[in-house]
PDB file of C-alpha atoms and ligand atoms in Angstrom:
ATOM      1  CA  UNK A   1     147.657  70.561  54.987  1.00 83.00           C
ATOM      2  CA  UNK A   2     145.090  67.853  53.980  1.00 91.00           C
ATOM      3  CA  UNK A   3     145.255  65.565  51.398  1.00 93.00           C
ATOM      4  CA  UNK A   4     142.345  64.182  49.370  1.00 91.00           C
ATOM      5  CA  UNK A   5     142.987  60.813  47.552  1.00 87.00           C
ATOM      6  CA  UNK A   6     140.284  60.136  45.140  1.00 82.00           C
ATOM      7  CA  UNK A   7     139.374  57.339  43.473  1.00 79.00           C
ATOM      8  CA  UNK A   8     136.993  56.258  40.876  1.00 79.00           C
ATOM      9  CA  UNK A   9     135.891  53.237  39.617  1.00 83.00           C
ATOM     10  CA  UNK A  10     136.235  53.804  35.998  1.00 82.00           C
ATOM     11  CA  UNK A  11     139.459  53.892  36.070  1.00 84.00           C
ATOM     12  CA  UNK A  12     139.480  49.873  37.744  1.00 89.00           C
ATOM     13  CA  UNK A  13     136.530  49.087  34.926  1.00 90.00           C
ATOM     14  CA  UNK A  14     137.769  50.730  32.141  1.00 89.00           C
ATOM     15  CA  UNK A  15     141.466  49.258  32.752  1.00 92.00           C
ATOM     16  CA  UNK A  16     142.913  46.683  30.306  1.00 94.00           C
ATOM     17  CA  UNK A  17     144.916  45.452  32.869  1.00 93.00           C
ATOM     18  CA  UNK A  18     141.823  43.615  34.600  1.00 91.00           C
ATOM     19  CA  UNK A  19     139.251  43.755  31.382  1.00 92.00           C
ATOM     20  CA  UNK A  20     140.766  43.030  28.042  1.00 91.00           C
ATOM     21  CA  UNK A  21     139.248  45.126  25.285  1.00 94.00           C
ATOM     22  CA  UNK A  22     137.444  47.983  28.308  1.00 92.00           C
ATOM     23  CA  UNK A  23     134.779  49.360  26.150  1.00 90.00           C
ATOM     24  CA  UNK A  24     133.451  46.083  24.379  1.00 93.00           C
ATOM     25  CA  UNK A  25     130.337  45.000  25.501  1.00 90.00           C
ATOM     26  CA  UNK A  26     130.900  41.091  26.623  1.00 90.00           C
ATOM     27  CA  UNK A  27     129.333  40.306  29.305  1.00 87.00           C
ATOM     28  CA  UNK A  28     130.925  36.677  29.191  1.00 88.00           C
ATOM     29  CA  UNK A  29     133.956  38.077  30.412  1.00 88.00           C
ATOM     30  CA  UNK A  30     131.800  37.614  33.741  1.00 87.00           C
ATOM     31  CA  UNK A  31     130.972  33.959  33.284  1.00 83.00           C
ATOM     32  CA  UNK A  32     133.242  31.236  33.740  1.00 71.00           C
ATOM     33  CA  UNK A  33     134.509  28.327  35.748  1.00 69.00           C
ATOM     34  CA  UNK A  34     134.544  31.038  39.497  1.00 68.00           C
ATOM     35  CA  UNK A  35     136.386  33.300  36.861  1.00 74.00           C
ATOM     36  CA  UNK A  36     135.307  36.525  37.491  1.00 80.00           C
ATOM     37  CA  UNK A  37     136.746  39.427  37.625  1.00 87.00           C
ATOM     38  CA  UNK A  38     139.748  40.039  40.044  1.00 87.00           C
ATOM     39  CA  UNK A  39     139.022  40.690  44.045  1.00 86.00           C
ATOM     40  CA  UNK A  40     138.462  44.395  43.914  1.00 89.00           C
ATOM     41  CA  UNK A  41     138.328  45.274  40.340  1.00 90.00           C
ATOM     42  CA  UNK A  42     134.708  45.140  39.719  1.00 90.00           C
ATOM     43  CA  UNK A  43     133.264  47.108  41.864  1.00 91.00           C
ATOM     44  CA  UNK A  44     130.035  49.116  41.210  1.00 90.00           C
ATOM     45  CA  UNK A  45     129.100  49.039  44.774  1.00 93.00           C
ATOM     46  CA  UNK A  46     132.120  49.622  46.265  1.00 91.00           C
ATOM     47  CA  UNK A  47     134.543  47.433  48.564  1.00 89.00           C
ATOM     48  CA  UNK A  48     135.408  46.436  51.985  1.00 91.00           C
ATOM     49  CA  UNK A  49     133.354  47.282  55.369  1.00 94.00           C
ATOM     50  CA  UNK A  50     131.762  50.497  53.412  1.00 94.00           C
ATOM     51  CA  UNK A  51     130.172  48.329  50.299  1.00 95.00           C
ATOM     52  CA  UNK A  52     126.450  49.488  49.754  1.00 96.00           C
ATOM     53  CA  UNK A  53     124.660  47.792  52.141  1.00 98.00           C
ATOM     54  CA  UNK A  54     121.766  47.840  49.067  1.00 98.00           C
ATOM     55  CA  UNK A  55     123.605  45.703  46.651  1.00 97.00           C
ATOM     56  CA  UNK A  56     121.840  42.802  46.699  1.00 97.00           C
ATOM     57  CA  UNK A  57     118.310  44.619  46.636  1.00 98.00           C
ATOM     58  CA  UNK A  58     119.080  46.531  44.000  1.00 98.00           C
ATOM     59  CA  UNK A  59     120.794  43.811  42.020  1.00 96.00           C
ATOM     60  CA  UNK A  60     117.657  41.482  42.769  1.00 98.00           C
ATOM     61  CA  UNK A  61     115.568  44.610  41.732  1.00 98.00           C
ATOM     62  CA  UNK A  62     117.382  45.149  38.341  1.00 97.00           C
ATOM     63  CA  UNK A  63     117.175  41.398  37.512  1.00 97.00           C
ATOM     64  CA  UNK A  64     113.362  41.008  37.893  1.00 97.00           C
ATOM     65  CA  UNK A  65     112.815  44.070  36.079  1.00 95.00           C
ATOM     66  CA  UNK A  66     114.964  43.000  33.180  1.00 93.00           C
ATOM     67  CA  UNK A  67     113.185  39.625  33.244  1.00 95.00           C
ATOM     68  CA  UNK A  68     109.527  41.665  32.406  1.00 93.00           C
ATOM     69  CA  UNK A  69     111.019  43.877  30.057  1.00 92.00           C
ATOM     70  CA  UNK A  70     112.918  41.488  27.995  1.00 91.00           C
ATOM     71  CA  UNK A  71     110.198  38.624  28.354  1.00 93.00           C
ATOM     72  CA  UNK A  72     106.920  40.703  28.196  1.00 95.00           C
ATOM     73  CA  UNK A  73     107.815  43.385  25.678  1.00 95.00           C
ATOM     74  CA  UNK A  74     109.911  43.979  22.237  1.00 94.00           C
ATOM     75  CA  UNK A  75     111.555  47.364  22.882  1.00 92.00           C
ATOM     76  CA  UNK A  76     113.534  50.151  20.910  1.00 95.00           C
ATOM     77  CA  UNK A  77     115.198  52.768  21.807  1.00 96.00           C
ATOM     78  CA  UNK A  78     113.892  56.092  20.756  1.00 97.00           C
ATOM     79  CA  UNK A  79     117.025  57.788  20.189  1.00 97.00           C
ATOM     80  CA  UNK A  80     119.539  55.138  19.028  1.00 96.00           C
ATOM     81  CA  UNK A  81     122.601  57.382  18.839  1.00 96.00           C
ATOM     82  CA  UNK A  82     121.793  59.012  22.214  1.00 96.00           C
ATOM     83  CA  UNK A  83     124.950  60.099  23.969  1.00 95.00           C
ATOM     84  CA  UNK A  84     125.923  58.837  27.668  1.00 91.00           C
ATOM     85  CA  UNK A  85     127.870  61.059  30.408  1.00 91.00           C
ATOM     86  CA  UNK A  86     129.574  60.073  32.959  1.00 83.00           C
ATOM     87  CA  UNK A  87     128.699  62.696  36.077  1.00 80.00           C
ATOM     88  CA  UNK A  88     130.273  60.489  37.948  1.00 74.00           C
ATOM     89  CA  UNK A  89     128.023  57.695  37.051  1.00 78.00           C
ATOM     90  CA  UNK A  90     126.966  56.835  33.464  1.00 83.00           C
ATOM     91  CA  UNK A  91     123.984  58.928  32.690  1.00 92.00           C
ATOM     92  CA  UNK A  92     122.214  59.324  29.434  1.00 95.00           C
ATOM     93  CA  UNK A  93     121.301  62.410  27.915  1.00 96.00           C
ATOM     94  CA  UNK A  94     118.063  61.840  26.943  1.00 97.00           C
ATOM     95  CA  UNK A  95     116.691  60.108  29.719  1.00 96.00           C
ATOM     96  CA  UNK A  96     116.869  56.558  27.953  1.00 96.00           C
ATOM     97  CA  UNK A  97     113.358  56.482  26.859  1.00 97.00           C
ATOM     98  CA  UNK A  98     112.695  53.614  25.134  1.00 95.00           C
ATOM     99  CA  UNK A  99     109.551  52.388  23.164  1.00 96.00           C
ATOM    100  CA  UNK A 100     107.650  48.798  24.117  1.00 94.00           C
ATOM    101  CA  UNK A 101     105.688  46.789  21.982  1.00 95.00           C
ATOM    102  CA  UNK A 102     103.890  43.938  24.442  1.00 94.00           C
ATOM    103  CA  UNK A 103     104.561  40.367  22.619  1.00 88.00           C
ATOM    104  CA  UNK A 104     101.063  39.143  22.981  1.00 72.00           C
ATOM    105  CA  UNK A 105      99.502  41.944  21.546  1.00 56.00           C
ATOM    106  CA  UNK A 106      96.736  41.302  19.093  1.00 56.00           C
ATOM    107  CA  UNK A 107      95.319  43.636  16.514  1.00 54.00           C
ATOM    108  CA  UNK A 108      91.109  43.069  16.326  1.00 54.00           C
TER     109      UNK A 108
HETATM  110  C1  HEM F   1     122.317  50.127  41.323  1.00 67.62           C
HETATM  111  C2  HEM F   1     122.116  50.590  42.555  1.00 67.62           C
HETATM  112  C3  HEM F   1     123.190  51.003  43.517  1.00 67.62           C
HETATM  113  C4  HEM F   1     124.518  51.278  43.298  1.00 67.62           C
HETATM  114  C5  HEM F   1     125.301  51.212  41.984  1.00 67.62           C
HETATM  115  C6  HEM F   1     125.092  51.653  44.577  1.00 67.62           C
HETATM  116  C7  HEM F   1     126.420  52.002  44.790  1.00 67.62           C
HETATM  117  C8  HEM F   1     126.967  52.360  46.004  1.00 67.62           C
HETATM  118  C9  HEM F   1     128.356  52.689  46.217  1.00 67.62           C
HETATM  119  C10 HEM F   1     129.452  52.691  45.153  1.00 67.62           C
HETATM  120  C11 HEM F   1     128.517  52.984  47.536  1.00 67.62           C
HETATM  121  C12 HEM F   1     129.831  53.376  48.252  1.00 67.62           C
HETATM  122  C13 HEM F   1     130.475  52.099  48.781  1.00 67.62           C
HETATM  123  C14 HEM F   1     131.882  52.295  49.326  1.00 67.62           C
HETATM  124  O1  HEM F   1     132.156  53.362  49.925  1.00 67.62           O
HETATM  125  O2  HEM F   1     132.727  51.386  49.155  1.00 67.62           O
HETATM  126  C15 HEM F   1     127.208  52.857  48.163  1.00 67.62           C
HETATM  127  C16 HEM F   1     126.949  53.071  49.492  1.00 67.62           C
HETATM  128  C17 HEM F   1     125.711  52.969  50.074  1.00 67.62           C
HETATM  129  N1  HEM F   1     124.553  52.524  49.476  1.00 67.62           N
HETATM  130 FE1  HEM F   1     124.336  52.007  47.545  1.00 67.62          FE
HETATM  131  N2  HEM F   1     124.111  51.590  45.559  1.00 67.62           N
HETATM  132  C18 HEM F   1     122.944  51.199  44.943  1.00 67.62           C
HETATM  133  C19 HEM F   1     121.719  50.983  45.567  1.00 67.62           C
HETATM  134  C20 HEM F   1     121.452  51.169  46.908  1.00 67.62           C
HETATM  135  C21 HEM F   1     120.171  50.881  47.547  1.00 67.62           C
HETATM  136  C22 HEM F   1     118.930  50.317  46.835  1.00 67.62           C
HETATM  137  C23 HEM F   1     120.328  51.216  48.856  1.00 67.62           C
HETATM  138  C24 HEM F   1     119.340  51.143  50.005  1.00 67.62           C
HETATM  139  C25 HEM F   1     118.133  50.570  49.928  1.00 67.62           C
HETATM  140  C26 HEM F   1     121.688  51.707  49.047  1.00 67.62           C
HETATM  141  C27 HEM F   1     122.215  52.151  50.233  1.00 67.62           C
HETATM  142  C28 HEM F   1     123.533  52.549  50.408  1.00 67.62           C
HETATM  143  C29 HEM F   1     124.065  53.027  51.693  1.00 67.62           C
HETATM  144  C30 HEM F   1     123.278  53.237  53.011  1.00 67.62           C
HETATM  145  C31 HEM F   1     125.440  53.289  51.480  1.00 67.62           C
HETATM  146  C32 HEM F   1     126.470  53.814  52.501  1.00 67.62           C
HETATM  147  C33 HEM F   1     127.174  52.643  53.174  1.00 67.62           C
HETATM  148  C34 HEM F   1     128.264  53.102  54.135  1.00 67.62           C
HETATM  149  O3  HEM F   1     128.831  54.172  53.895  1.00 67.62           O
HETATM  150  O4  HEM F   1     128.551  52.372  55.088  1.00 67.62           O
HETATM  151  N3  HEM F   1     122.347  51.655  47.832  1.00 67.62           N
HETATM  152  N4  HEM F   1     126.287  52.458  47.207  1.00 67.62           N
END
């Protein structure tokens, strides 16, 4: 007989045990004096000898890309309301689309 452990990372994020009030968005409860999260509570790319080799790329990647969006354009999202799944990651219905408005746009 085999047995499967599984193990999912919402249930370390969502867990009031390690973040106080789960589903509010605050990110300052990642700033601090070194006063993260726990070892091993936040992990989106895993933990140990198996962590996603790609973490810091794709952390780097997200960061400049937030940078243009949030500097460069006013943006809205299309469907306000729209609904988010988890499947096993956090996926939104729609798509996300969103609409941008450049900042230093000029009407002739
Ligand atoms: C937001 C983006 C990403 C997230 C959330 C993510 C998340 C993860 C997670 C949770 C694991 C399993 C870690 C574990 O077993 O403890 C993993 C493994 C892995 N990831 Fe990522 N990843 C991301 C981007 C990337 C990128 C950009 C690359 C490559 C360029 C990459 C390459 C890999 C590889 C090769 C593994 C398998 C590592 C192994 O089993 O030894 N990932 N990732």
């Amino acid at each position: 007989m085999k047995l499967h452990l599984h193990w999912n990372m919402y249930a370390t994020h969502k867990n009031p045990d390690y973040f106080p009030d789960p589903e509010k968005f605050d990110p300052s409860r990642f700033q601090g004096q070194g006063q993260g999260p726990a070892p091993y509570s936040y992990v989106p790319f895993g933990g140990g000898p198996r962590m996603c080799p790609g973490k810091e790329y794709a952390r780097f990647k997200i960061l400049v890309f937030m940078h243009n969006v949030v500097t460069r354009f006013k943006w809205e999202m299309v469907f306000p309301d729209e609904k988010m799944i988890m499947d096993p990651v956090l996926i939104p219905t729609k798509g996300l689309p969103i609409r941008l408005f450049p900042h230093n746009h000029h009407h002739d």
